[in-house]
Tab-separated table of C-alpha atoms in Angstrom:
chain	number	residue	atom	x	y	z
K	1	MET	CA	3.047	-49.693	63.662
K	2	PHE	CA	0.108	-52.044	63.978
K	3	LYS	CA	0.980	-52.693	67.639
K	4	ASP	CA	0.735	-48.953	68.445
K	5	LEU	CA	-2.850	-48.854	67.190
K	6	HIS	CA	-4.097	-52.156	68.665
K	7	GLU	CA	-7.441	-51.647	70.428
K	8	LYS	CA	-7.397	-47.877	69.641
K	9	THR	CA	-10.246	-46.045	67.997
K	10	ILE	CA	-9.746	-44.753	64.436
K	11	ASP	CA	-11.839	-41.904	62.992
K	12	LEU	CA	-12.648	-42.902	59.401
K	13	ASP	CA	-14.900	-39.832	58.977
K	14	GLY	CA	-17.694	-41.886	57.363
K	15	SER	CA	-15.477	-42.612	54.348
K	16	ILE	CA	-16.105	-46.330	54.074
K	17	ARG	CA	-18.167	-46.807	50.901
K	18	GLY	CA	-21.755	-47.833	51.800
K	19	PHE	CA	-21.241	-46.993	55.471
K	20	GLY	CA	-21.150	-43.214	55.416
K	21	ASP	CA	-22.991	-42.963	58.755
K	22	LYS	CA	-20.251	-45.006	60.470
K	23	ARG	CA	-17.298	-42.964	61.626
K	24	PHE	CA	-15.401	-44.633	64.475
K	25	PHE	CA	-13.791	-48.061	64.258
K	26	SER	CA	-11.760	-50.033	66.745
K	27	PHE	CA	-8.397	-51.225	65.327
K	28	ASN	CA	-7.746	-54.849	66.393
K	29	MET	CA	-4.805	-56.912	65.226
K	30	VAL	CA	-5.856	-60.465	64.422
K	31	GLU	CA	-2.558	-61.768	65.736
K	32	GLU	CA	0.865	-60.185	66.228
K	33	GLY	CA	3.068	-60.582	63.143
K	34	ASN	CA	-0.043	-61.325	61.038
K	35	PRO	CA	-0.984	-58.961	58.168
K	36	PHE	CA	-4.676	-58.914	59.054
K	37	VAL	CA	-6.461	-56.214	61.084
K	38	MET	CA	-10.142	-56.180	62.085
K	39	LEU	CA	-11.814	-52.776	61.873
K	40	GLN	CA	-14.880	-53.063	64.117
K	41	CYS	CA	-17.495	-50.283	64.126
K	42	VAL	CA	-17.676	-48.749	67.618
K	43	ASP	CA	-21.412	-47.840	67.297
K	44	ASP	CA	-22.614	-51.066	65.657
K	45	GLU	CA	-21.012	-54.349	66.552
K	46	GLN	CA	-22.686	-55.976	63.552
K	47	ILE	CA	-20.378	-53.980	61.206
K	48	GLY	CA	-16.749	-54.900	60.894
K	49	PHE	CA	-14.183	-55.380	58.130
K	50	LEU	CA	-11.296	-57.757	57.841
K	51	THR	CA	-8.506	-55.731	56.362
K	52	ALA	CA	-4.941	-56.559	55.414
K	53	ASP	CA	-1.628	-54.780	54.897
K	54	PRO	CA	-1.472	-54.840	51.049
K	55	PHE	CA	2.325	-54.579	50.945
K	56	TYR	CA	2.531	-58.003	52.613
K	57	PHE	CA	0.888	-59.546	49.625
K	58	PHE	CA	1.714	-57.079	46.832
K	59	ALA	CA	5.195	-55.536	47.334
K	60	ASP	CA	4.784	-53.237	44.309
K	61	TYR	CA	1.394	-51.801	45.363
K	62	CYS	CA	1.531	-48.029	45.166
K	63	PHE	CA	-0.580	-44.917	44.665
K	64	ASP	CA	-0.295	-41.193	45.165
K	65	LEU	CA	-1.918	-39.416	48.094
K	66	SER	CA	-3.239	-35.960	47.258
K	67	ASP	CA	-2.112	-32.945	49.226
K	68	GLY	CA	-5.722	-32.453	50.251
K	69	ASP	CA	-5.911	-35.973	51.691
K	70	LYS	CA	-2.578	-35.472	53.433
K	71	ASP	CA	-3.889	-32.272	55.022
K	72	LYS	CA	-7.202	-33.900	55.975
K	73	LEU	CA	-5.324	-36.694	57.739
K	74	GLY	CA	-2.655	-34.354	59.206
K	75	ILE	CA	0.181	-36.389	57.638
K	76	GLU	CA	3.582	-34.787	58.155
K	77	SER	CA	5.735	-37.840	57.469
K	78	THR	CA	5.532	-41.105	55.578
K	79	ASP	CA	6.342	-42.859	58.816
K	80	GLU	CA	2.833	-41.979	60.038
K	81	VAL	CA	1.020	-43.608	57.065
K	82	LEU	CA	-0.555	-47.002	57.387
K	83	VAL	CA	-2.488	-48.515	54.450
K	84	LEU	CA	-5.065	-51.254	54.785
K	85	ASN	CA	-7.395	-52.807	52.204
K	86	ILE	CA	-10.685	-54.645	52.842
K	87	VAL	CA	-10.613	-58.403	52.379
K	88	THR	CA	-13.575	-60.457	51.121
K	89	ILE	CA	-13.387	-63.766	52.852
K	90	ARG	CA	-14.151	-66.781	50.707
K	91	ASN	CA	-14.355	-70.488	51.410
K	92	PRO	CA	-11.758	-71.926	51.265
K	93	PHE	CA	-9.838	-68.971	52.776
K	94	HIS	CA	-7.006	-69.131	50.167
K	95	ALA	CA	-9.656	-68.079	47.543
K	96	SER	CA	-10.242	-64.769	49.400
K	97	THR	CA	-9.781	-61.435	47.577
K	98	ILE	CA	-8.611	-57.947	48.495
K	99	ASN	CA	-9.928	-54.558	47.313
K	100	LEU	CA	-6.831	-52.804	45.970
K	101	LEU	CA	-8.921	-50.061	44.260
K	102	ALA	CA	-10.139	-48.596	47.548
K	103	PRO	CA	-7.330	-48.468	50.132
K	104	ILE	CA	-7.915	-47.145	53.683
K	105	VAL	CA	-5.150	-44.690	54.618
K	106	ILE	CA	-4.586	-44.066	58.334
K	107	ASN	CA	-2.393	-41.515	60.057
K	108	SER	CA	-1.071	-43.605	62.990
K	109	ALA	CA	-0.203	-40.421	64.938
K	110	THR	CA	-3.629	-38.749	64.708
K	111	ARG	CA	-5.608	-41.974	64.307
K	112	LYS	CA	-7.580	-40.381	61.436
K	113	GLY	CA	-8.229	-42.347	58.311
K	114	LEU	CA	-9.948	-42.230	54.962
K	115	GLN	CA	-10.999	-44.773	52.405
K	116	LEU	CA	-9.880	-43.571	49.039
K	117	VAL	CA	-11.031	-44.702	45.554
K	118	LEU	CA	-8.140	-44.799	43.158
K	119	PRO	CA	-8.585	-43.657	39.548
K	120	SER	CA	-9.814	-46.395	37.192
K	121	ASN	CA	-6.572	-46.146	35.230
K	122	SER	CA	-4.615	-47.362	38.335
K	123	HIS	CA	-4.961	-50.943	37.043
K	124	TYR	CA	-6.038	-52.200	40.464
K	125	ASP	CA	-9.077	-54.390	41.066
K	126	THR	CA	-11.763	-54.576	43.697
K	127	ALA	CA	-11.375	-58.330	43.942
K	128	ALA	CA	-7.653	-59.129	43.473
K	129	PRO	CA	-6.740	-62.715	44.575
K	130	LEU	CA	-5.276	-62.295	48.011
K	131	PHE	CA	-2.948	-65.215	47.621
K	132	ALA	CA	-1.862	-64.295	44.067
K	133	ASN	CA	1.239	-66.072	42.843
K	134	ASN	CA	1.035	-68.390	45.862
K	135	ALA	CA	3.326	-66.069	47.762
K	136	MET	CA	1.543	-66.747	51.027
K	137	GLU	CA	1.438	-70.451	50.344
K	138	ARG	CA	5.260	-70.371	50.164
K	139	LYS	CA	5.216	-68.772	53.527
K	140	GLY	CA	2.875	-71.531	54.787
K	141	PHE	CA	0.131	-69.004	55.714
K	142	ALA	CA	-2.727	-70.059	53.400
K	143	ALA	CA	-2.653	-73.685	54.447
K	144	HIS	CA	-2.565	-72.685	58.139
K	145	ALA	CA	-5.465	-70.237	57.682
K	146	ASP	CA	-7.682	-72.771	55.865
K	147	ARG	CA	-7.261	-75.197	58.785
K	148	GLY	CA	-8.695	-72.465	61.048
């Protein structure tokens, strides 16, 4: 699904917290087969977010999408849904965190998206260790990423 959106423009409708005046973002895969995607603001090249597929790191990550949000995004099938979460890059890279409390949900068919804020009782954090449980280290990714 990432491949279908590579270099396409996504309408996030000003929903990124703190960036309500920024609506359109270019969807750029960091590398094929890699869980990271760069969302680059179309109107301001100084604004961009490294995001990641949360399921790559947290297989049990889940939340409910309201009917209103489904309607707003035009979602008709779960096959159209793509979820990304913003990554905070730290040095060294394996110390980076991911915001699981505020996922970005994208309809890959309509290229519309929204950043949601999950209820506080969801037990997700805004700064969850990205490489929790060393899952990525077992895959050899963290060591490779730190070498740049």
